[in-house]
Amino acid sequence: MISKGGSEALLQTLVDTARTASPDYDILLPLFRLLTKVGLRDKKFGQKALELEALDVTLILARKNLSHSQNLLHCLWALRVFASSVTTAAMLGINGAMELLFKVITPYTRKRTRIIRAATEVLAALLKSKSTSRRAVNRGYVPSLLGLHRDWHSHDTANSYLPIRRALLLCLRHIAALQSGREAFLAARGMEILFSTTQSSLEDRSLEPVTSMVLQVLRQCHPKSPLPLATASSAYSFPGPGRVAPEPPRALAEEDFEDDGDEADDHSDSEDPREEDDDLETDVSKLSPKPGLDRPEEELTQYEALCPELSCSFEELEPRPGDERDSEYANHPHIPAPAPQQRCFSEDQSSRGQEREDAVQTSLLSAVKRGRPSVYLAPQKPAPRTNLHQNAPSNGLGMDSLGKKALDIEAFLREDTWDIDMISCPRAGASLSDPTRPREAVDVIDRVLQAHPQHIPFHDPYVYMAKARRTRSVADFKMMAFPDLWGHRPAPSPEPLLERKRGIQRVKILEDIRRFIQPGDVLNKVVFSLDEPRQDTASEGLRFSSKFESGNLRKAIQVREFEYDLLVNTDVNCTQYQQWFNFKVSGMRAAVPYRFNIINYEKPNSQFNYGMQPTMYSVKEALLGRPTWVRTGYEICYYKNHYRESAAVTGGASRKCYYTLTFAVTFPHSDDACYLAYHYPYTYTALMTHLDILEKSVNPREVYFRQEALCQTLGGNSCPLVTITAMPESASADHLEQFRQRPYQVITARVHPGESNASWVMKGALEFLVSSDPVARLLRENFIFKIIPMLNPDGVVNGNHRCSLRGEDLNRQWLAPSAQLQPTIYHAKGLLYYLTSTGRGPVVFCDFHGHSQKKNVFVYGCSIQETLWQAASAGGASAVLEDVSYRTLPQILDELAPAFTMSSCSFLVEKSRASTARVVVWREMGVSRSYTMESSYCGCNQGPYQGLQFGTRELEEMGAMFCLGLLVLELKSGLQFGTRELEEMGAMFCLGLLVLELKSVSCSRQLLTRAGTLLSAEGEALDHRLRR
């Protein structure tokens, strides 16, 4: 009917009938009802009504029938449909429709409620027009609307007229889209009125339509303000090469914060927004391999020195006793010395061996036999939270985990023992045995270590202290973080995802509103600031610090007695990338809830809204025998706040919104020192300590472990390169040739400093590769691993989230890196070029990352066909021949690793990722299996770990499982392996995968038992052959 001109016919009939001397309402009323139905389907209905003068006719009829309810109601229905067009709504406003409606909308009454509801809905539609909203503001209707809202709210105790109340709030929301509307709303005390009327309705689900609209109006009208920071740029600056030292940034002023127009509501429940398909690369020439060099070929010869296994004799590869690393820690009692046995530590570390036996030496084959990894699986229902602090003594005395009497922890904490200047000589080359170092500080640490012996594999506080002296930071950190010095032991079991408390976000938003309308209740006292270092901390309250490696906290403001606003620092030489935090807090009371609000986040959503918790490390707990980073916090939510970016920073462009992460923490002890972090920290110094101890723990006659510097970073730190393989069986020519012909696997990590989970995955891979596990032995005997465990040491040291010291995302620099500006990327790419040029390109290249928006572990790969298919370029896809083996490793990991999920993997190549390691290695080096492996900061929502958050144990296990996947990949490819034992090895893996598959589906216990028995019996014979 609409397509045949039905709308125009009906509207013309309305006009003709209404203009008669005595309009016939027996015709008009059915006509209005028909017009209302048709108008909902006709997108141009309002414009047609305007052109045929139906608007004026309907307004005239409405005015004539103010006392005739039935006729007026039908006129209002028609006006509501007409006003669906903004243009028509503006014209109705000009013609006096708004004034008419305010005559109809009365204070609370039980009479004529259908008419009042229709009138409020028409008014809300009219006010979508900014000109009509402006007219409403100019004529003083904002106080009238607030008065009507308050009257209906107070009298409608039975909640019978929610549509009227919601429509009145919708009118206010449309008016609040204007700066003048917000000003009128604030002048009429709208914030106070809506705040007070909402307090009693938060828990009533039936009031959801009204409560939701109130919060939208309050958030829209809350005045936007600058962040309480001196400058928008980082508190740290680094004038590196190719960069001019920046001028002091202009201070942010209130006038920088003008009206930013309409805001989008941010109540999306989507965890994983889909990337736009228009970012997909559809140019086949840009997806095709692009062999070639980005530098002169003669420059590649420098990388021969990084691959001595290809040319040097066996004798030259053995470590020399005069090496600096050997002499520095010679005869130190806490350093494990190399010994014939692969895991031989000094007597005071004997318990490490047992833990190592449990953690690594348990055969990974045995884990597959059991149909799961060597750790716990998730319960069917979330397990009760494991409280590591339960029953912990709240004073400074107690028993450690071994039953030994602990020393006075309070007295120990009062001593400033973590100052590097007190416990060691100046950084320049002083050794731990130097008699000039302050003995009193070191004696304290010695006493503590003797009273609380360490039982943490591959960690030693003394090695850490020595390494810390060499670490260079922009701020020249003098303090060491206690968790890094003391070490971390994984929690005994993973924490379940935190169940989100209903309505928690609304409560926190209303608390922000309360601050605005009741400013007298807010202390607003700065207690810590990198910009103003001298703050008064003598009064009672928490004390904050972040001036240590990987620390990040720029400012702390006490809001109330137990509530603090926090601001994290941007990346060095940046005005963005606020996500990572890591700070120390002390001076707390036990069993008191403290609330922390980090108010300058940038991302529009976070896993903190979906079960993720921050991490905490308690010094007292560590000294009592529980040195563990644990998930902590409750009443957690993440939401958009009222802070906006300065117009001076954006140059007048659209300004960035900020988001608040808020969480409450109840500390286990009074007067403790606790560290709070976004995720489990893993520092550069911890890595260098770990590598040194790993190197000294291996049997050099069996394991080839070489640690060297890939290059020096801009900040003066060494970027480590690790080579792991098996030593040749002998110095014979055949064995040396086999040693040198092993294919390469290249693994990198931590190009983004805030992705500390990538380092824990890397730690698991490194420890597994040097272990005595039969699978690890096979991996070493058949591959050479080139590993760069930290591509961005400077960013990690200085607490950055994403960038280098130049403020660059290094994972967007792989296309044309500079040796002077991005040295780690330049030389990592050069090493890959060199391997490729010698015909030794890696079988697999994988860059370990962390992901803040998704759960589980998954990979991104590269496929021309899948990219073209997704971009609906089927013609281009059909013309491309592609080896699909890039999917094999993810499919293997999906079967082996409980944290991995194939369903989250993607093999699309986006334009915005053209300069990442994954895409560049795929295109320029021709590595089809080039991946980015992403590990969630949060946890899993499927598989055996469903409903659990990741701990460091699960992340390290993922690293070991990745290595296992490489071996299964080689077995599936049928390369390199020809002996009967290795054929049986492949059969055992296939059978293990079958058991995994059986466990994942419903099957009889008898069948499962028979499969497991068969695997166990065959596995014993296989293990015997492997040992032989």
PDB file of N, CA and C in Angstrom, residues 867-937:
ATOM      1  N   THR A 867      41.763 -14.947   4.150  1.00  0.00           N
ATOM      2  CA  THR A 867      41.585 -13.496   4.156  1.00  0.00           C
ATOM      3  C   THR A 867      40.685 -13.056   3.012  1.00  0.00           C
ATOM      4  N   LEU A 868      40.929 -13.594   1.827  1.00  0.00           N
ATOM      5  CA  LEU A 868      40.114 -13.217   0.678  1.00  0.00           C
ATOM      6  C   LEU A 868      38.683 -13.732   0.808  1.00  0.00           C
ATOM      7  N   TRP A 869      38.517 -14.925   1.351  1.00  0.00           N
ATOM      8  CA  TRP A 869      37.163 -15.441   1.572  1.00  0.00           C
ATOM      9  C   TRP A 869      36.392 -14.552   2.539  1.00  0.00           C
ATOM     10  N   GLN A 870      37.041 -14.196   3.641  1.00  0.00           N
ATOM     11  CA  GLN A 870      36.371 -13.363   4.642  1.00  0.00           C
ATOM     12  C   GLN A 870      35.999 -12.001   4.064  1.00  0.00           C
ATOM     13  N   ALA A 871      36.836 -11.506   3.175  1.00  0.00           N
ATOM     14  CA  ALA A 871      36.568 -10.197   2.560  1.00  0.00           C
ATOM     15  C   ALA A 871      35.629 -10.310   1.372  1.00  0.00           C
ATOM     16  N   ALA A 872      35.030 -11.504   1.188  1.00  0.00           N
ATOM     17  CA  ALA A 872      34.071 -11.743   0.105  1.00  0.00           C
ATOM     18  C   ALA A 872      34.718 -11.546  -1.257  1.00  0.00           C
ATOM     19  N   SER A 873      35.984 -11.882  -1.347  1.00  0.00           N
ATOM     20  CA  SER A 873      36.678 -11.814  -2.630  1.00  0.00           C
ATOM     21  C   SER A 873      36.912 -13.235  -3.124  1.00  0.00           C
ATOM     22  N   ALA A 874      35.812 -13.928  -3.389  1.00  0.00           N
ATOM     23  CA  ALA A 874      35.890 -15.354  -3.721  1.00  0.00           C
ATOM     24  C   ALA A 874      36.672 -15.595  -5.000  1.00  0.00           C
ATOM     25  N   GLY A 875      36.536 -14.674  -5.973  1.00  0.00           N
ATOM     26  CA  GLY A 875      37.263 -14.846  -7.225  1.00  0.00           C
ATOM     27  C   GLY A 875      38.751 -14.860  -7.017  1.00  0.00           C
ATOM     28  N   GLY A 876      39.246 -13.926  -6.186  1.00  0.00           N
ATOM     29  CA  GLY A 876      40.673 -13.888  -5.908  1.00  0.00           C
ATOM     30  C   GLY A 876      41.125 -15.093  -5.130  1.00  0.00           C
ATOM     31  N   ALA A 877      40.271 -15.587  -4.199  1.00  0.00           N
ATOM     32  CA  ALA A 877      40.649 -16.737  -3.381  1.00  0.00           C
ATOM     33  C   ALA A 877      40.774 -17.999  -4.223  1.00  0.00           C
ATOM     34  N   SER A 878      39.884 -18.162  -5.191  1.00  0.00           N
ATOM     35  CA  SER A 878      39.913 -19.392  -5.985  1.00  0.00           C
ATOM     36  C   SER A 878      41.143 -19.475  -6.869  1.00  0.00           C
ATOM     37  N   ALA A 879      41.740 -18.336  -7.162  1.00  0.00           N
ATOM     38  CA  ALA A 879      42.919 -18.331  -8.033  1.00  0.00           C
ATOM     39  C   ALA A 879      44.216 -18.557  -7.270  1.00  0.00           C
ATOM     40  N   VAL A 880      44.133 -18.679  -5.955  1.00  0.00           N
ATOM     41  CA  VAL A 880      45.327 -18.808  -5.124  1.00  0.00           C
ATOM     42  C   VAL A 880      45.464 -20.241  -4.637  1.00  0.00           C
ATOM     43  N   LEU A 881      46.618 -20.831  -4.842  1.00  0.00           N
ATOM     44  CA  LEU A 881      46.930 -22.145  -4.293  1.00  0.00           C
ATOM     45  C   LEU A 881      47.714 -21.948  -3.007  1.00  0.00           C
ATOM     46  N   GLU A 882      47.291 -22.610  -1.947  1.00  0.00           N
ATOM     47  CA  GLU A 882      47.919 -22.370  -0.646  1.00  0.00           C
ATOM     48  C   GLU A 882      48.010 -23.661   0.141  1.00  0.00           C
ATOM     49  N   ASP A 883      49.157 -23.859   0.758  1.00  0.00           N
ATOM     50  CA  ASP A 883      49.366 -24.994   1.643  1.00  0.00           C
ATOM     51  C   ASP A 883      48.654 -24.700   2.964  1.00  0.00           C
ATOM     52  N   VAL A 884      47.751 -25.581   3.371  1.00  0.00           N
ATOM     53  CA  VAL A 884      46.955 -25.331   4.581  1.00  0.00           C
ATOM     54  C   VAL A 884      47.631 -25.876   5.841  1.00  0.00           C
ATOM     55  N   SER A 885      48.909 -26.209   5.753  1.00  0.00           N
ATOM     56  CA  SER A 885      49.594 -26.760   6.926  1.00  0.00           C
ATOM     57  C   SER A 885      49.750 -25.745   8.046  1.00  0.00           C
ATOM     58  N   TYR A 886      49.473 -24.470   7.769  1.00  0.00           N
ATOM     59  CA  TYR A 886      49.551 -23.467   8.826  1.00  0.00           C
ATOM     60  C   TYR A 886      48.513 -23.734   9.926  1.00  0.00           C
ATOM     61  N   ARG A 887      47.515 -24.540   9.622  1.00  0.00           N
ATOM     62  CA  ARG A 887      46.485 -24.852  10.621  1.00  0.00           C
ATOM     63  C   ARG A 887      46.859 -26.053  11.499  1.00  0.00           C
ATOM     64  N   THR A 888      47.906 -26.780  11.119  1.00  0.00           N
ATOM     65  CA  THR A 888      48.194 -28.036  11.818  1.00  0.00           C
ATOM     66  C   THR A 888      48.611 -27.809  13.267  1.00  0.00           C
ATOM     67  N   LEU A 889      49.558 -26.892  13.501  1.00  0.00           N
ATOM     68  CA  LEU A 889      50.026 -26.678  14.868  1.00  0.00           C
ATOM     69  C   LEU A 889      48.897 -26.193  15.783  1.00  0.00           C
ATOM     70  N   PRO A 890      48.082 -25.214  15.389  1.00  0.00           N
ATOM     71  CA  PRO A 890      46.960 -24.833  16.265  1.00  0.00           C
ATOM     72  C   PRO A 890      46.013 -25.997  16.549  1.00  0.00           C
ATOM     73  N   GLN A 891      45.783 -26.860  15.552  1.00  0.00           N
ATOM     74  CA  GLN A 891      44.906 -28.005  15.778  1.00  0.00           C
ATOM     75  C   GLN A 891      45.529 -28.970  16.784  1.00  0.00           C
ATOM     76  N   ILE A 892      46.834 -29.150  16.702  1.00  0.00           N
ATOM     77  CA  ILE A 892      47.533 -30.006  17.673  1.00  0.00           C
ATOM     78  C   ILE A 892      47.420 -29.415  19.075  1.00  0.00           C
ATOM     79  N   LEU A 893      47.674 -28.108  19.193  1.00  0.00           N
ATOM     80  CA  LEU A 893      47.593 -27.459  20.504  1.00  0.00           C
ATOM     81  C   LEU A 893      46.179 -27.524  21.059  1.00  0.00           C
ATOM     82  N   ASP A 894      45.192 -27.479  20.184  1.00  0.00           N
ATOM     83  CA  ASP A 894      43.809 -27.568  20.630  1.00  0.00           C
ATOM     84  C   ASP A 894      43.536 -28.920  21.286  1.00  0.00           C
ATOM     85  N   GLU A 895      44.226 -29.968  20.802  1.00  0.00           N
ATOM     86  CA  GLU A 895      44.066 -31.288  21.394  1.00  0.00           C
ATOM     87  C   GLU A 895      44.904 -31.455  22.654  1.00  0.00           C
ATOM     88  N   LEU A 896      46.084 -30.846  22.685  1.00  0.00           N
ATOM     89  CA  LEU A 896      47.024 -31.107  23.779  1.00  0.00           C
ATOM     90  C   LEU A 896      46.846 -30.169  24.977  1.00  0.00           C
ATOM     91  N   ALA A 897      46.703 -28.897  24.708  1.00  0.00           N
ATOM     92  CA  ALA A 897      46.785 -27.894  25.771  1.00  0.00           C
ATOM     93  C   ALA A 897      45.395 -27.551  26.297  1.00  0.00           C
ATOM     94  N   PRO A 898      45.154 -27.709  27.589  1.00  0.00           N
ATOM     95  CA  PRO A 898      43.812 -27.452  28.118  1.00  0.00           C
ATOM     96  C   PRO A 898      43.397 -25.982  28.020  1.00  0.00           C
ATOM     97  N   ALA A 899      44.353 -25.063  27.941  1.00  0.00           N
ATOM     98  CA  ALA A 899      44.018 -23.643  27.888  1.00  0.00           C
ATOM     99  C   ALA A 899      43.802 -23.146  26.464  1.00  0.00           C
ATOM    100  N   PHE A 900      44.164 -23.973  25.480  1.00  0.00           N
ATOM    101  CA  PHE A 900      44.147 -23.521  24.088  1.00  0.00           C
ATOM    102  C   PHE A 900      42.795 -23.822  23.446  1.00  0.00           C
ATOM    103  N   THR A 901      42.352 -22.910  22.575  1.00  0.00           N
ATOM    104  CA  THR A 901      41.106 -23.144  21.855  1.00  0.00           C
ATOM    105  C   THR A 901      41.263 -22.750  20.396  1.00  0.00           C
ATOM    106  N   MET A 902      40.948 -23.675  19.525  1.00  0.00           N
ATOM    107  CA  MET A 902      41.039 -23.431  18.085  1.00  0.00           C
ATOM    108  C   MET A 902      39.975 -22.446  17.626  1.00  0.00           C
ATOM    109  N   SER A 903      38.848 -22.426  18.300  1.00  0.00           N
ATOM    110  CA  SER A 903      37.737 -21.590  17.839  1.00  0.00           C
ATOM    111  C   SER A 903      38.051 -20.102  17.915  1.00  0.00           C
ATOM    112  N   SER A 904      39.012 -19.711  18.730  1.00  0.00           N
ATOM    113  CA  SER A 904      39.387 -18.289  18.817  1.00  0.00           C
ATOM    114  C   SER A 904      40.515 -17.919  17.866  1.00  0.00           C
ATOM    115  N   CYS A 905      41.078 -18.903  17.182  1.00  0.00           N
ATOM    116  CA  CYS A 905      42.199 -18.613  16.282  1.00  0.00           C
ATOM    117  C   CYS A 905      41.712 -17.902  15.023  1.00  0.00           C
ATOM    118  N   SER A 906      42.581 -17.121  14.453  1.00  0.00           N
ATOM    119  CA  SER A 906      42.272 -16.407  13.212  1.00  0.00           C
ATOM    120  C   SER A 906      43.502 -16.432  12.312  1.00  0.00           C
ATOM    121  N   PHE A 907      43.246 -16.545  11.023  1.00  0.00           N
ATOM    122  CA  PHE A 907      44.339 -16.602  10.052  1.00  0.00           C
ATOM    123  C   PHE A 907      44.164 -15.512   8.993  1.00  0.00           C
ATOM    124  N   LEU A 908      43.545 -14.432   9.399  1.00  0.00           N
ATOM    125  CA  LEU A 908      43.296 -13.303   8.507  1.00  0.00           C
ATOM    126  C   LEU A 908      44.460 -12.322   8.564  1.00  0.00           C
ATOM    127  N   VAL A 909      44.724 -11.688   7.458  1.00  0.00           N
ATOM    128  CA  VAL A 909      45.796 -10.703   7.369  1.00  0.00           C
ATOM    129  C   VAL A 909      45.152  -9.323   7.218  1.00  0.00           C
ATOM    130  N   GLU A 910      45.294  -8.498   8.232  1.00  0.00           N
ATOM    131  CA  GLU A 910      44.707  -7.165   8.197  1.00  0.00           C
ATOM    132  C   GLU A 910      45.723  -6.134   7.725  1.00  0.00           C
ATOM    133  N   LYS A 911      45.220  -5.080   7.116  1.00  0.00           N
ATOM    134  CA  LYS A 911      46.098  -3.997   6.679  1.00  0.00           C
ATOM    135  C   LYS A 911      46.839  -3.387   7.862  1.00  0.00           C
ATOM    136  N   SER A 912      46.137  -3.248   8.985  1.00  0.00           N
ATOM    137  CA  SER A 912      46.747  -2.613  10.153  1.00  0.00           C
ATOM    138  C   SER A 912      47.810  -3.480  10.803  1.00  0.00           C
ATOM    139  N   ARG A 913      47.909  -4.761  10.391  1.00  0.00           N
ATOM    140  CA  ARG A 913      48.918  -5.667  10.963  1.00  0.00           C
ATOM    141  C   ARG A 913      50.056  -5.955   9.982  1.00  0.00           C
ATOM    142  N   ALA A 914      50.123  -5.198   8.907  1.00  0.00           N
ATOM    143  CA  ALA A 914      51.115  -5.496   7.865  1.00  0.00           C
ATOM    144  C   ALA A 914      52.542  -5.381   8.368  1.00  0.00           C
ATOM    145  N   SER A 915      52.781  -4.591   9.422  1.00  0.00           N
ATOM    146  CA  SER A 915      54.147  -4.385   9.910  1.00  0.00           C
ATOM    147  C   SER A 915      54.429  -5.145  11.193  1.00  0.00           C
ATOM    148  N   THR A 916      53.598  -6.153  11.506  1.00  0.00           N
ATOM    149  CA  THR A 916      53.839  -6.963  12.701  1.00  0.00           C
ATOM    150  C   THR A 916      54.803  -8.095  12.385  1.00  0.00           C
ATOM    151  N   ALA A 917      55.372  -8.684  13.432  1.00  0.00           N
ATOM    152  CA  ALA A 917      56.326  -9.789  13.245  1.00  0.00           C
ATOM    153  C   ALA A 917      55.679 -10.939  12.491  1.00  0.00           C
ATOM    154  N   ARG A 918      54.467 -11.302  12.883  1.00  0.00           N
ATOM    155  CA  ARG A 918      53.794 -12.446  12.255  1.00  0.00           C
ATOM    156  C   ARG A 918      53.683 -12.287  10.743  1.00  0.00           C
ATOM    157  N   VAL A 919      53.220 -11.137  10.291  1.00  0.00           N
ATOM    158  CA  VAL A 919      52.970 -10.936   8.864  1.00  0.00           C
ATOM    159  C   VAL A 919      54.277 -10.759   8.096  1.00  0.00           C
ATOM    160  N   VAL A 920      55.229 -10.019   8.662  1.00  0.00           N
ATOM    161  CA  VAL A 920      56.490  -9.772   7.960  1.00  0.00           C
ATOM    162  C   VAL A 920      57.296 -11.067   7.813  1.00  0.00           C
ATOM    163  N   VAL A 921      57.376 -11.872   8.851  1.00  0.00           N
ATOM    164  CA  VAL A 921      58.115 -13.138   8.759  1.00  0.00           C
ATOM    165  C   VAL A 921      57.434 -14.067   7.760  1.00  0.00           C
ATOM    166  N   TRP A 922      56.117 -14.039   7.715  1.00  0.00           N
ATOM    167  CA  TRP A 922      55.367 -14.858   6.755  1.00  0.00           C
ATOM    168  C   TRP A 922      55.640 -14.401   5.323  1.00  0.00           C
ATOM    169  N   ARG A 923      55.584 -13.103   5.079  1.00  0.00           N
ATOM    170  CA  ARG A 923      55.739 -12.602   3.708  1.00  0.00           C
ATOM    171  C   ARG A 923      57.192 -12.571   3.243  1.00  0.00           C
ATOM    172  N   GLU A 924      58.069 -12.025   4.085  1.00  0.00           N
ATOM    173  CA  GLU A 924      59.437 -11.762   3.628  1.00  0.00           C
ATOM    174  C   GLU A 924      60.363 -12.958   3.806  1.00  0.00           C
ATOM    175  N   MET A 925      60.117 -13.802   4.806  1.00  0.00           N
ATOM    176  CA  MET A 925      60.976 -14.965   5.011  1.00  0.00           C
ATOM    177  C   MET A 925      60.334 -16.255   4.492  1.00  0.00           C
ATOM    178  N   GLY A 926      59.070 -16.171   4.089  1.00  0.00           N
ATOM    179  CA  GLY A 926      58.405 -17.347   3.543  1.00  0.00           C
ATOM    180  C   GLY A 926      58.101 -18.408   4.579  1.00  0.00           C
ATOM    181  N   VAL A 927      57.922 -18.030   5.847  1.00  0.00           N
ATOM    182  CA  VAL A 927      57.611 -18.990   6.912  1.00  0.00           C
ATOM    183  C   VAL A 927      56.091 -19.125   6.979  1.00  0.00           C
ATOM    184  N   SER A 928      55.553 -20.214   6.463  1.00  0.00           N
ATOM    185  CA  SER A 928      54.093 -20.370   6.426  1.00  0.00           C
ATOM    186  C   SER A 928      53.508 -20.525   7.820  1.00  0.00           C
ATOM    187  N   ARG A 929      54.298 -21.123   8.721  1.00  0.00           N
ATOM    188  CA  ARG A 929      53.830 -21.289  10.104  1.00  0.00           C
ATOM    189  C   ARG A 929      54.390 -20.142  10.960  1.00  0.00           C
ATOM    190  N   SER A 930      53.936 -18.960  10.663  1.00  0.00           N
ATOM    191  CA  SER A 930      54.334 -17.767  11.420  1.00  0.00           C
ATOM    192  C   SER A 930      53.135 -17.325  12.248  1.00  0.00           C
ATOM    193  N   TYR A 931      53.308 -17.291  13.575  1.00  0.00           N
ATOM    194  CA  TYR A 931      52.166 -17.088  14.459  1.00  0.00           C
ATOM    195  C   TYR A 931      52.429 -16.000  15.494  1.00  0.00           C
ATOM    196  N   THR A 932      51.336 -15.463  15.971  1.00  0.00           N
ATOM    197  CA  THR A 932      51.297 -14.743  17.241  1.00  0.00           C
ATOM    198  C   THR A 932      50.463 -15.599  18.177  1.00  0.00           C
ATOM    199  N   MET A 933      51.001 -15.988  19.320  1.00  0.00           N
ATOM    200  CA  MET A 933      50.211 -16.759  20.282  1.00  0.00           C
ATOM    201  C   MET A 933      49.787 -15.841  21.417  1.00  0.00           C
ATOM    202  N   GLU A 934      48.491 -15.718  21.583  1.00  0.00           N
ATOM    203  CA  GLU A 934      47.902 -14.814  22.558  1.00  0.00           C
ATOM    204  C   GLU A 934      47.413 -15.593  23.778  1.00  0.00           C
ATOM    205  N   SER A 935      47.813 -15.149  24.949  1.00  0.00           N
ATOM    206  CA  SER A 935      47.324 -15.730  26.199  1.00  0.00           C
ATOM    207  C   SER A 935      46.483 -14.688  26.922  1.00  0.00           C
ATOM    208  N   SER A 936      45.323 -15.079  27.364  1.00  0.00           N
ATOM    209  CA  SER A 936      44.432 -14.144  28.047  1.00  0.00           C
ATOM    210  C   SER A 936      45.026 -13.717  29.385  1.00  0.00           C
ATOM    211  N   TYR A 937      44.816 -12.448  29.741  1.00  0.00           N
ATOM    212  CA  TYR A 937      45.137 -12.014  31.096  1.00  0.00           C
ATOM    213  C   TYR A 937      44.175 -12.647  32.098  1.00  0.00           C
TER     214      TYR A 937
END
